[in-house]
XYZ file of C-alpha atoms in Angstrom:
737
model
C 37.705 31.290 -14.940
C 34.424 29.342 -14.803
C 31.562 31.354 -13.299
C 29.329 29.519 -10.820
C 25.720 30.775 -10.798
C 24.636 32.283 -7.489
C 21.704 29.875 -7.305
C 23.997 26.834 -7.153
C 26.275 28.454 -4.577
C 23.293 29.443 -2.414
C 21.779 25.966 -2.725
C 25.065 24.396 -1.658
C 25.270 26.727 1.335
C 21.691 25.957 2.365
C 22.119 22.182 2.108
C 25.465 22.295 3.931
C 23.962 24.253 6.823
C 20.885 22.002 6.844
C 23.057 18.870 6.822
C 25.168 20.021 9.792
C 22.178 21.078 11.897
C 20.373 17.858 10.985
C 23.247 15.788 12.361
C 23.342 17.873 15.533
C 19.581 17.659 16.103
C 19.616 13.927 15.379
C 22.303 13.582 18.015
C 20.299 15.490 20.645
C 17.068 13.705 19.572
C 15.125 16.827 18.570
C 12.799 17.422 15.568
C 14.693 18.080 12.340
C 12.315 20.926 11.453
C 13.845 23.000 14.242
C 17.303 22.241 12.875
C 16.321 23.467 9.432
C 14.889 26.687 10.870
C 18.088 27.289 12.849
C 20.140 26.660 9.682
C 18.025 29.258 7.864
C 18.656 31.827 10.588
C 22.414 31.214 10.351
C 22.677 31.550 6.534
C 20.075 34.336 6.377
C 20.780 38.048 6.051
C 20.720 38.676 9.818
C 23.989 36.856 10.636
C 27.139 38.293 9.062
C 29.867 36.201 10.725
C 29.276 33.215 8.395
C 28.566 33.078 4.618
C 25.014 34.104 3.768
C 22.621 33.514 0.878
C 22.949 36.191 -1.798
C 20.054 35.528 -4.198
C 17.023 35.287 -1.900
C 14.567 35.563 -4.812
C 15.736 32.242 -6.264
C 15.576 30.614 -2.838
C 11.979 31.809 -2.553
C 11.214 29.937 -5.775
C 12.873 26.800 -4.387
C 10.825 27.228 -1.205
C 7.600 27.414 -3.247
C 8.582 24.148 -4.899
C 9.170 22.787 -1.392
C 5.637 23.758 -0.365
C 4.246 21.997 -3.446
C 6.019 18.711 -2.709
C 5.338 18.974 1.030
C 1.592 19.316 0.341
C 1.798 16.546 -2.267
C 3.284 14.260 0.386
C 0.604 15.233 2.923
C -2.022 14.468 0.279
C -0.566 10.989 -0.201
C -1.097 10.389 3.516
C -4.534 12.078 3.540
C -7.013 10.275 1.241
C -10.646 11.423 0.989
C -11.771 7.934 1.989
C -9.862 8.289 5.248
C -11.801 11.499 5.841
C -15.075 9.581 5.438
C -13.884 6.748 7.675
C -12.798 8.927 10.626
C -16.475 9.496 11.323
C -18.262 12.030 13.440
C -15.993 11.771 16.482
C -12.870 13.138 14.789
C -14.894 15.629 12.737
C -16.641 17.111 15.776
C -13.362 17.293 17.703
C -11.525 18.984 14.826
C -14.298 21.491 14.077
C -14.638 22.519 17.734
C -10.861 22.926 17.994
C -10.463 24.933 14.776
C -13.367 27.312 15.511
C -12.179 27.838 19.097
C -8.568 28.535 18.042
C -9.628 30.897 15.246
C -11.521 32.948 17.836
C -8.776 32.603 20.469
C -6.085 33.755 18.035
C -8.170 36.703 16.882
C -8.987 37.780 20.460
C -5.345 37.412 21.543
C -4.161 39.507 18.583
C -6.692 42.237 19.283
C -5.795 42.226 23.002
C -2.142 42.846 22.092
C -3.133 45.754 19.846
C -2.481 44.050 16.515
C -4.278 44.892 13.291
C -7.406 43.005 12.224
C -5.565 41.141 9.446
C -2.708 40.129 11.777
C -5.237 38.825 14.317
C -7.154 36.841 11.682
C -3.982 35.235 10.331
C -2.851 34.452 13.901
C -6.115 32.565 14.422
C -5.500 30.598 11.224
C -1.909 29.835 12.256
C -2.964 28.514 15.665
C -5.865 26.404 14.393
C -3.846 23.595 12.754
C -1.706 21.040 14.618
C 1.490 19.389 13.355
C 1.134 15.928 11.818
C 4.906 15.364 11.611
C 5.627 16.267 15.231
C 2.733 14.196 16.613
C 3.633 11.081 14.619
C 7.267 11.354 15.721
C 6.281 11.832 19.384
C 3.872 8.863 19.268
C 6.570 6.627 17.789
C 9.152 7.633 20.385
C 6.738 7.220 23.310
C 5.292 3.958 21.961
C 1.643 5.038 22.187
C 0.552 4.556 18.553
C -1.445 1.472 19.577
C -3.530 3.322 22.173
C -7.127 4.268 21.569
C -6.638 8.046 21.730
C -3.940 7.875 19.028
C -6.522 6.760 16.458
C -8.718 9.724 17.346
C -5.749 12.111 17.078
C -4.894 10.814 13.594
C -8.537 11.260 12.548
C -8.512 14.858 13.822
C -5.306 15.557 11.875
C -6.948 14.292 8.671
C -9.902 16.654 9.131
C -7.535 19.503 10.018
C -5.625 18.993 6.756
C -8.809 19.632 4.779
C -9.728 22.604 7.000
C -6.244 24.046 6.455
C -6.727 23.874 2.680
C -10.042 25.692 3.106
C -8.332 28.309 5.291
C -5.696 28.930 2.610
C -8.446 29.709 0.107
C -10.511 31.846 2.489
C -7.550 33.803 3.851
C -6.362 34.491 0.299
C -9.809 35.830 -0.615
C -10.001 37.881 2.572
C -6.508 39.300 2.106
C -7.137 40.334 -1.491
C -10.506 41.952 -0.729
C -9.201 43.482 2.538
C -12.649 43.151 4.052
C -14.876 40.398 5.359
C -17.258 40.382 2.388
C -19.783 37.633 3.047
C -20.711 37.215 -0.618
C -17.108 36.789 -1.745
C -16.395 34.312 1.040
C -19.483 32.276 0.132
C -18.511 32.279 -3.542
C -14.989 31.121 -2.614
C -16.369 28.269 -0.510
C -18.776 27.164 -3.266
C -16.027 27.432 -5.873
C -13.667 25.359 -3.724
C -16.359 22.726 -3.103
C -17.186 22.572 -6.827
C -13.607 21.987 -7.921
C -12.851 19.572 -5.076
C -15.758 17.354 -6.156
C -14.899 17.706 -9.856
C -11.193 16.960 -9.414
C -11.846 14.047 -7.095
C -14.385 12.421 -9.433
C -12.282 13.007 -12.546
C -9.048 12.022 -10.829
C -10.392 8.763 -9.393
C -11.920 7.854 -12.765
C -8.840 8.645 -14.881
C -5.618 8.399 -12.839
C -5.926 4.811 -11.460
C -7.021 3.590 -14.905
C -3.968 5.247 -16.463
C -1.592 3.765 -13.869
C -3.147 0.324 -14.273
C -2.871 0.452 -18.082
C 0.809 1.475 -17.928
C 1.803 -0.713 -14.976
C 3.969 -3.072 -17.023
C 5.914 -0.131 -18.444
C 6.555 1.479 -15.049
C 9.886 1.018 -13.333
C 10.909 3.123 -10.332
C 12.347 5.925 -12.459
C 9.297 6.171 -14.724
C 6.882 6.023 -11.775
C 8.729 8.877 -10.054
C 8.654 11.048 -13.179
C 4.980 10.304 -13.886
C 3.956 10.985 -10.270
C 5.711 14.354 -10.164
C 4.286 15.209 -13.589
C 0.743 14.476 -12.380
C 1.393 16.625 -9.309
C 2.571 19.607 -11.371
C -0.288 19.210 -13.896
C -2.794 19.528 -11.050
C -0.817 22.513 -9.733
C -1.253 24.195 -13.139
C -4.992 23.427 -13.139
C -5.390 24.848 -9.624
C -3.585 28.075 -10.541
C -5.598 28.297 -13.769
C -8.901 28.437 -11.859
C -7.576 30.846 -9.231
C -6.359 28.608 -6.388
C -2.907 28.245 -4.831
C -0.342 25.740 -6.177
C -0.352 24.040 -2.755
C -4.040 23.144 -3.176
C -3.399 21.437 -6.521
C -0.502 19.420 -5.108
C -2.587 18.331 -2.125
C -5.506 17.248 -4.353
C -3.315 15.139 -6.646
C -1.647 13.536 -3.629
C -5.048 12.611 -2.186
C -6.129 11.152 -5.561
C -2.983 9.028 -5.844
C -3.543 7.908 -2.232
C -6.585 5.936 -3.488
C -4.563 3.946 -6.038
C -2.889 0.587 -5.581
C 0.467 2.295 -6.264
C 0.116 4.740 -3.343
C 2.769 3.165 -1.094
C 5.254 2.881 -3.947
C 4.678 6.489 -5.037
C 5.042 7.690 -1.450
C 8.323 5.786 -1.124
C 9.723 7.046 -4.443
C 8.814 10.696 -3.847
C 9.978 10.778 -0.231
C 13.531 11.821 -1.122
C 12.290 14.603 -3.397
C 9.894 15.794 -0.707
C 12.592 15.682 1.977
C 14.990 17.720 -0.157
C 12.597 20.511 -1.083
C 10.888 20.504 2.307
C 14.309 21.076 3.873
C 14.832 24.062 1.554
C 11.384 25.375 2.502
C 12.022 25.163 6.240
C 15.463 26.726 5.807
C 13.808 29.599 3.926
C 11.415 29.907 6.882
C 14.400 30.395 9.166
C 15.965 32.953 6.799
C 12.949 35.226 7.301
C 13.393 35.340 11.085
C 15.180 38.351 12.550
C 16.575 37.491 16.017
C 16.071 41.108 17.075
C 12.318 40.717 16.516
C 12.313 37.636 18.729
C 13.906 39.655 21.522
C 11.651 42.685 21.025
C 8.518 40.521 20.915
C 9.402 38.075 23.690
C 6.168 38.807 25.562
C 3.864 38.225 22.533
C 5.740 34.959 21.858
C 5.011 33.807 25.411
C 1.355 34.877 25.066
C 0.913 33.082 21.726
C 2.581 29.935 23.114
C 0.335 29.874 26.179
C -2.761 30.496 24.036
C -1.704 27.631 21.752
C -1.106 25.065 24.505
C -4.042 25.987 26.742
C -6.476 26.732 23.901
C -5.782 23.551 21.976
C -5.923 21.436 25.121
C -9.274 22.914 26.180
C -10.888 22.937 22.715
C -9.698 19.463 21.639
C -10.672 17.898 24.961
C -14.062 19.616 24.851
C -14.628 18.521 21.259
C -13.753 14.921 22.081
C -16.108 14.985 25.080
C -18.931 16.414 22.960
C -18.384 13.661 20.371
C -18.939 11.039 23.086
C -15.392 10.049 24.058
C -14.527 9.097 27.662
C -12.751 11.667 29.849
C -9.407 9.831 29.667
C -9.358 9.677 25.861
C -10.447 13.333 25.631
C -7.668 14.538 27.961
C -5.019 12.526 26.105
C -6.275 13.817 22.741
C -6.246 17.441 23.888
C -2.699 17.284 25.250
C -1.440 15.528 22.088
C -2.720 18.265 19.748
C -1.244 21.218 21.672
C 1.222 22.490 19.035
C 1.402 24.172 15.620
C 3.433 23.045 12.630
C 3.787 22.703 8.848
C 0.488 24.186 7.686
C 0.947 27.058 10.131
C 4.200 27.979 8.372
C 2.429 27.869 5.021
C -0.395 30.122 6.284
C 2.169 32.541 7.733
C 4.070 32.492 4.428
C 0.812 33.322 2.627
C 0.388 36.461 4.729
C 3.946 37.556 3.961
C 3.683 36.847 0.209
C 0.405 38.788 -0.039
C 1.930 41.630 2.043
C -1.085 41.813 4.366
C 0.579 40.863 7.678
C 3.169 42.683 9.766
C 6.834 41.666 9.790
C 6.695 40.465 13.380
C 3.890 37.881 12.916
C 5.980 35.375 10.949
C 8.886 35.016 13.426
C 6.465 34.982 16.379
C 4.572 32.062 14.791
C 7.801 30.160 14.111
C 9.061 30.759 17.661
C 5.776 29.546 19.160
C 5.941 26.471 16.918
C 9.484 25.712 18.097
C 8.491 25.971 21.764
C 5.371 23.822 21.376
C 7.425 21.256 19.453
C 9.610 20.816 22.539
C 6.643 20.625 24.906
C 4.558 18.110 22.895
C 6.310 14.864 24.016
C 6.155 15.931 27.660
C 2.461 16.836 27.416
C 1.673 13.448 25.869
C 3.692 11.720 28.593
C 1.906 13.477 31.478
C -1.589 13.251 29.923
C -2.489 10.008 31.724
C -1.229 11.183 35.169
C -3.103 14.444 34.612
C -6.282 12.475 33.875
C -5.797 10.477 37.085
C -5.441 13.759 38.976
C -8.610 15.189 37.422
C -10.483 11.981 38.100
C -9.616 12.308 41.795
C -10.407 16.021 42.236
C -13.496 16.385 40.035
C -16.861 15.871 41.725
C -18.102 12.314 41.341
C -21.382 13.459 39.802
C -19.415 15.198 37.006
C -17.362 12.133 36.108
C -20.470 9.958 36.341
C -22.362 12.320 34.005
C -19.491 12.276 31.492
C -19.398 8.477 31.628
C -23.166 8.230 31.069
C -22.981 10.661 28.136
C -20.088 8.740 26.556
C -21.873 5.412 26.948
C -25.149 6.835 25.630
C -23.654 8.249 22.432
C -22.098 4.903 21.483
C -25.520 3.472 20.674
C -26.651 6.304 18.405
C -25.898 4.608 15.088
C -29.278 3.763 13.560
C -30.464 5.787 10.585
C -34.094 6.217 9.607
C -35.307 5.570 6.057
C -35.710 9.315 5.515
C -32.100 10.007 6.537
C -30.815 7.230 4.286
C -32.867 8.448 1.324
C -32.128 12.158 1.768
C -28.407 11.549 2.137
C -28.363 9.435 -1.022
C -30.385 12.056 -2.942
C -28.072 14.809 -1.725
C -24.952 12.948 -2.915
C -26.607 12.113 -6.231
C -27.692 15.720 -6.797
C -24.354 17.295 -5.839
C -22.191 14.906 -7.856
C -24.216 15.029 -11.067
C -24.867 18.764 -10.816
C -21.128 19.400 -10.566
C -20.450 17.167 -13.569
C -23.254 18.799 -15.588
C -22.074 22.340 -14.859
C -18.486 21.383 -15.709
C -19.525 19.873 -19.068
C -21.691 22.903 -19.925
C -18.940 25.437 -19.213
C -16.279 23.317 -20.928
C -18.502 22.965 -24.003
C -19.243 26.694 -24.169
C -15.666 27.870 -23.600
C -13.595 25.241 -25.396
C -15.694 22.836 -27.497
C -17.821 25.399 -29.363
C -14.884 27.685 -30.348
C -12.910 24.642 -31.542
C -15.806 23.279 -33.633
C -16.708 26.637 -35.225
C -13.067 27.364 -36.037
C -11.931 23.966 -37.353
C -15.031 21.987 -38.433
C -18.235 23.970 -39.069
C -18.931 27.661 -38.691
C -22.065 29.615 -37.814
C -25.343 27.927 -36.819
C -24.241 24.497 -38.032
C -21.216 24.693 -35.766
C -23.425 25.569 -32.800
C -25.757 22.648 -33.527
C -22.848 20.203 -33.755
C -21.398 21.555 -30.509
C -24.737 21.134 -28.752
C -25.087 17.561 -30.010
C -21.595 16.667 -28.764
C -22.225 18.377 -25.414
C -25.530 16.530 -24.988
C -23.849 13.214 -25.710
C -21.502 13.938 -22.815
C -24.321 15.235 -20.590
C -26.937 12.559 -21.272
C -25.814 9.786 -18.853
C -25.417 12.268 -15.983
C -28.772 13.938 -16.685
C -30.398 10.500 -16.675
C -28.759 9.691 -13.314
C -29.821 13.062 -11.935
C -33.468 12.884 -13.016
C -34.544 9.247 -13.517
C -32.151 6.840 -11.767
C -33.617 4.869 -8.843
C -31.766 5.543 -5.565
C -31.990 3.504 -2.336
C -34.895 1.369 -3.554
C -35.532 -0.339 -0.206
C -35.782 2.890 1.792
C -37.907 4.459 -0.960
C -40.302 1.481 -0.978
C -40.686 1.534 2.807
C -41.550 5.237 2.735
C -43.899 4.924 -0.253
C -45.967 2.261 1.521
C -46.768 4.800 4.249
C -49.399 6.455 2.026
C -50.719 8.896 4.583
C -47.572 10.891 5.267
C -44.758 10.262 2.824
C -45.967 10.079 -0.769
C -46.306 13.835 -1.122
C -42.682 14.630 -0.138
C -41.412 11.733 -2.275
C -43.243 13.029 -5.340
C -41.857 16.507 -4.619
C -38.319 15.092 -4.552
C -38.811 13.372 -7.903
C -40.261 16.543 -9.467
C -37.307 18.547 -8.151
C -34.847 16.103 -9.729
C -36.552 16.311 -13.125
C -36.797 20.109 -13.026
C -33.113 20.386 -12.111
C -32.152 18.240 -15.100
C -34.411 20.320 -17.372
C -32.761 23.474 -15.994
C -29.290 22.215 -16.924
C -30.423 21.345 -20.439
C -32.045 24.756 -20.801
C -28.902 26.420 -19.486
C -26.841 24.579 -22.102
C -29.194 25.656 -24.889
C -29.148 29.257 -23.730
C -25.325 29.237 -23.875
C -25.396 28.233 -27.565
C -28.528 29.786 -29.085
C -29.373 33.466 -29.202
C -33.170 33.054 -29.269
C -35.449 31.452 -26.702
C -37.518 29.731 -29.403
C -34.553 27.753 -30.671
C -33.503 26.953 -27.119
C -37.002 25.658 -26.218
C -37.196 23.480 -29.326
C -33.785 21.994 -28.621
C -34.768 21.478 -24.987
C -37.917 19.554 -25.924
C -35.994 17.344 -28.351
C -33.338 16.641 -25.709
C -35.847 15.580 -23.071
C -37.567 13.342 -25.642
C -34.269 11.666 -26.619
C -33.334 11.028 -22.966
C -36.707 9.379 -22.285
C -36.512 7.187 -25.413
C -32.925 6.021 -24.882
C -32.997 5.711 -21.107
C -32.113 1.992 -21.124
C -28.972 2.561 -23.169
C -28.108 5.521 -20.977
C -28.569 3.365 -17.897
C -26.266 0.682 -19.289
C -23.611 3.248 -20.210
C -23.883 4.976 -16.834
C -23.595 1.657 -15.007
C -20.308 1.026 -16.828
C -18.988 4.447 -15.795
C -20.074 3.925 -12.203
C -18.583 0.426 -12.103
C -15.223 1.740 -13.344
C -15.250 4.576 -10.808
C -16.115 2.299 -7.865
C -13.514 -0.255 -8.969
C -10.820 2.452 -8.986
C -12.042 3.864 -5.679
C -11.938 0.537 -3.839
C -9.005 -1.091 -5.654
C -6.519 -0.370 -2.878
C -8.788 -1.761 -0.169
C -9.675 -4.821 -2.259
C -6.001 -5.548 -2.829
C -5.315 -5.505 0.887
C -8.433 -7.626 1.452
C -8.582 -6.842 5.163
C -11.776 -7.760 6.975
C -13.769 -4.973 8.581
C -13.750 -5.413 12.348
C -15.700 -3.141 14.662
C -15.313 -4.288 18.274
C -17.532 -2.463 20.748
C -15.313 -2.180 23.827
C -11.797 -2.628 22.424
C -9.899 -1.312 19.423
C -7.709 -2.606 16.643
C -3.940 -1.976 16.511
C -1.283 -3.107 14.039
C 2.065 -4.471 15.254
C 5.068 -5.914 13.406
C 6.927 -9.000 14.636
C 10.616 -8.022 14.968
C 13.459 -10.326 13.945
C 14.519 -10.852 17.593
C 11.090 -11.647 18.997
C 10.778 -14.642 21.364
C 7.620 -15.634 19.455
C 9.366 -16.537 16.191
C 8.635 -20.010 14.863
C 6.092 -20.794 17.553
C 2.444 -21.583 16.905
C -0.367 -19.531 18.393
C -1.413 -22.424 20.614
C 2.138 -22.649 22.018
C 2.259 -18.906 22.661
C -1.156 -18.816 24.421
C -1.446 -15.109 23.576
C -5.114 -14.847 24.523
C -4.534 -16.537 27.883
C -1.378 -14.552 28.785
C -2.279 -11.089 27.465
C -6.074 -11.125 27.048
C -5.897 -10.076 23.381
C -6.877 -11.643 20.051
C -5.017 -11.717 16.745
C -7.600 -10.935 14.079
C -5.340 -10.887 11.023
C -1.769 -11.749 10.018
C -0.383 -9.972 6.934
C 2.603 -11.872 5.532
C 3.999 -10.241 2.407
C 1.174 -10.158 -0.123
C -0.896 -12.836 1.621
C -3.489 -12.374 4.375
C -4.405 -14.834 7.126
C -7.709 -13.673 8.669
C -8.646 -15.145 12.076
C -5.532 -17.399 12.089
C -5.859 -20.911 13.500
C -4.005 -22.368 16.464
C -1.311 -24.040 14.298
C -0.240 -20.847 12.493
C 3.383 -19.888 13.236
C 4.779 -16.361 13.553
C 7.651 -15.217 11.344
C 9.781 -12.040 11.172
C 8.045 -8.978 9.641
C 4.556 -10.462 10.096
C 2.011 -7.641 10.555
C -0.450 -8.529 13.302
C -3.861 -6.851 13.568
C -4.502 -7.201 17.292
C -7.655 -6.436 19.303
C -7.436 -5.426 22.947
C -7.540 -2.585 25.449
C -4.791 0.037 25.784
C -3.247 -1.748 28.776
C -3.357 -5.202 27.175
C -1.845 -3.953 23.917
C 0.923 -2.084 25.762
C 1.979 -5.239 27.653
C 1.853 -7.346 24.501
C 3.826 -4.814 22.453
C 6.517 -4.651 25.148
C 6.856 -8.433 25.084
C 6.767 -8.505 21.269
C 9.336 -5.780 20.630
C 11.576 -5.382 23.665
C 12.081 -8.941 24.894
C 14.181 -11.369 22.905
C 15.187 -14.986 23.053
C 18.632 -13.978 24.289
C 20.392 -11.133 26.044
C 19.656 -7.886 24.197
C 22.906 -6.412 25.491
C 24.999 -9.454 24.531
C 27.998 -8.307 22.438
C 28.529 -10.197 19.215
C 32.301 -10.297 19.790
C 31.796 -12.629 22.793
C 30.396 -15.378 20.544
C 33.476 -17.489 19.715
C 34.596 -21.034 18.859
C 36.659 -22.490 21.752
C 38.556 -25.692 22.536
C 38.120 -27.096 26.070
C 39.964 -30.134 27.481
C 37.937 -32.225 29.934
C 39.626 -33.700 33.015
C 38.399 -35.496 36.121
C 37.964 -32.178 37.935
C 35.699 -30.650 35.222
C 32.099 -29.970 36.331
C 30.796 -31.865 33.313
C 32.984 -34.963 33.723
C 30.814 -38.096 33.609
C 27.725 -36.169 32.533
C 25.932 -36.241 29.199
C 25.663 -33.104 27.072
C 21.966 -32.889 27.986
C 22.531 -33.199 31.722
C 25.524 -30.841 31.719
C 23.205 -27.984 30.731
C 25.804 -26.286 28.525
C 23.188 -24.708 26.270
C 21.190 -23.313 29.196
C 24.025 -22.271 31.530
C 26.597 -20.988 29.030
C 24.438 -20.070 26.018
C 26.755 -22.421 24.125
C 26.557 -25.322 21.685
C 28.841 -28.378 21.477
C 29.808 -28.774 17.807
C 32.528 -31.408 18.012
C 34.496 -33.777 20.269
C 37.985 -35.329 19.799
C 38.498 -38.591 21.750
C 41.853 -40.144 20.896
C 41.969 -40.634 17.149
C 38.188 -40.424 16.904
C 36.444 -37.196 15.838
C 32.723 -36.781 16.467
C 30.945 -33.955 14.655
C 27.724 -32.590 16.253
C 27.521 -35.287 18.968
C 24.140 -36.481 20.229
C 22.690 -35.019 23.431
C 23.249 -38.332 25.300
C 27.035 -38.264 24.621
C 28.914 -38.599 27.984
C 32.071 -36.549 28.620
C 35.228 -38.496 29.640
C 38.698 -37.609 30.883
C 40.910 -36.265 28.073
C 38.048 -35.334 25.711
C 38.765 -32.258 23.614
C 35.431 -30.425 23.241
C 34.813 -27.730 20.602
C 32.161 -25.272 21.781
C 30.524 -22.226 20.178
C 29.075 -19.643 22.550
C 29.715 -16.974 25.151
C 33.436 -17.204 25.893
C 33.078 -16.001 29.494
C 30.314 -18.399 30.455
C 31.966 -21.392 28.750
C 34.979 -21.114 31.085
C 32.686 -21.036 34.123
C 30.652 -24.078 33.073
C 33.391 -26.286 31.557
């Protein structure tokens, strides 16, 4: 008899349970994540009346793979450039919310008598909202076009990065079992170093590789290559002491900057869905229903802390960032839930064995409850704002309005801010690259050279020469390259106050570059004399060959910037920044009443008060379309207007149609009608009879004696005995003819 491995049997059981619950939850219009968790509870070890999973260790491995691909998918939707574009508003809102919820979770845990580690992990679990649940709720409620939705998406992007940071910090804290400030600082600096290094290296290498192999890539090859890149970054992350999830997230965010991002996201979606389902089922398997009953009160407390805390902190953060009261209230009520990252943080506590058994199921139960409440909170957010606007003192609402209006104008940067920000970016980027090259040369290049090429002192000299060739362009950019010439010139002309600080900045740059060269020499030479001689020669070479270094560096920078902006350049969308409205994207459906009509015929601006800024049609773009441009199915419209104007336009665009939306296709038939002197249309022309308008029908043929007329003209007059062939609504044709 053939033996079936337990892993395959368990996988079949998991997918069968997940498939059944998915169908049920689809039917009752509930999030699939809850269905997966329920399936995990049913096939887990706590229910004995149905078959259960036998090899939980293997399922744990599958779940870890699920986390990797789930984070890879989130990275594809993340993009570091999106993080830069969300601006200060989303960043302030997210930071206020995360800090507040970390403290709220910790205080709630301590108040319930939990341990310090349980309380800290509870704060981390509550600090991150659910991207999947919010996107689904926005789509169902039709509010993705509203102004607050853009702010919510920006907050979610910042939260994704904060969640990655929390994974690193909580891992460090759990392993050290104490809040050691030095270790936490080292972890943060280490994370920042590798994030910058991986982002720079990834953007420089990965898009170039995909572009060079584009002609060789079909769907199968692209899928394999994408997953391979993901797992390679996972290996690198584990190698330097980070979690596999971090590596997957970083590679996803790098691929999100490429021109192939949408295709990769589409190809990997099925893989992500499969393993994510296994992960969420494994989440459910770890829940003991008895714990849920025993800890019913803590579940209620955690749920209330989540909803109230996130509403208060997100609304407060949005207000502080300068948003109006309405947008702040809607943002706060949209973010009042926990989701995917919370499960991963809870799983981290379990895997490291630093949290109690009850914390995990409590977190999952609170997530399930807040998942149900999210759509209702979003729906009542506007009525709740109207209520607050009525009951709050007028001087409060007036003060909030003045503050919101005042912060909108704070956009100008001084020359000092421009220059210091540019110098900071220049210093951080090239310092990271220099340190990476020095350590890589000392740990990998020098041993390879001395073992395979030259040994002893000659091997060290050759290694130093090779390392300096790699370092030289970045040292030149760090120490000599001109940055923000206009701002620098403006400041230099103010002789009385600014030349001293500017000279100090330049001296600091040169000394930092000299330090890196000295550090490299010290890594390779045992005596200070040799190191100083090599240092002097290096500085001399950099000064002599600075023009060639500049040319080489410009090529590197040009390649990096080309890769970084390739996706945006391909889309070629104009940058539009309206001051009192916002931009929303809508798709023209196949049943829209606007199809085939020109913009001047539709009079969209006159009827709805909005403007169409861009039409995306396949691979072509039509910016600021003219009055004679027609609309076709699947056109993507970039529309500018207020929330109310966009809502009315979207309703007309999507819900109305040229015909009856409820009209059954089976009623559209070809019928034969005989005209007599009593017929309502007798003696009338086809045009005057109004058959098309009254019966939604079309006359396709007429038989008059031996004569047959196909597609008669609209001025054809019906006579007694005519046999008319009509296509249309069978019920209405009888009434009209």
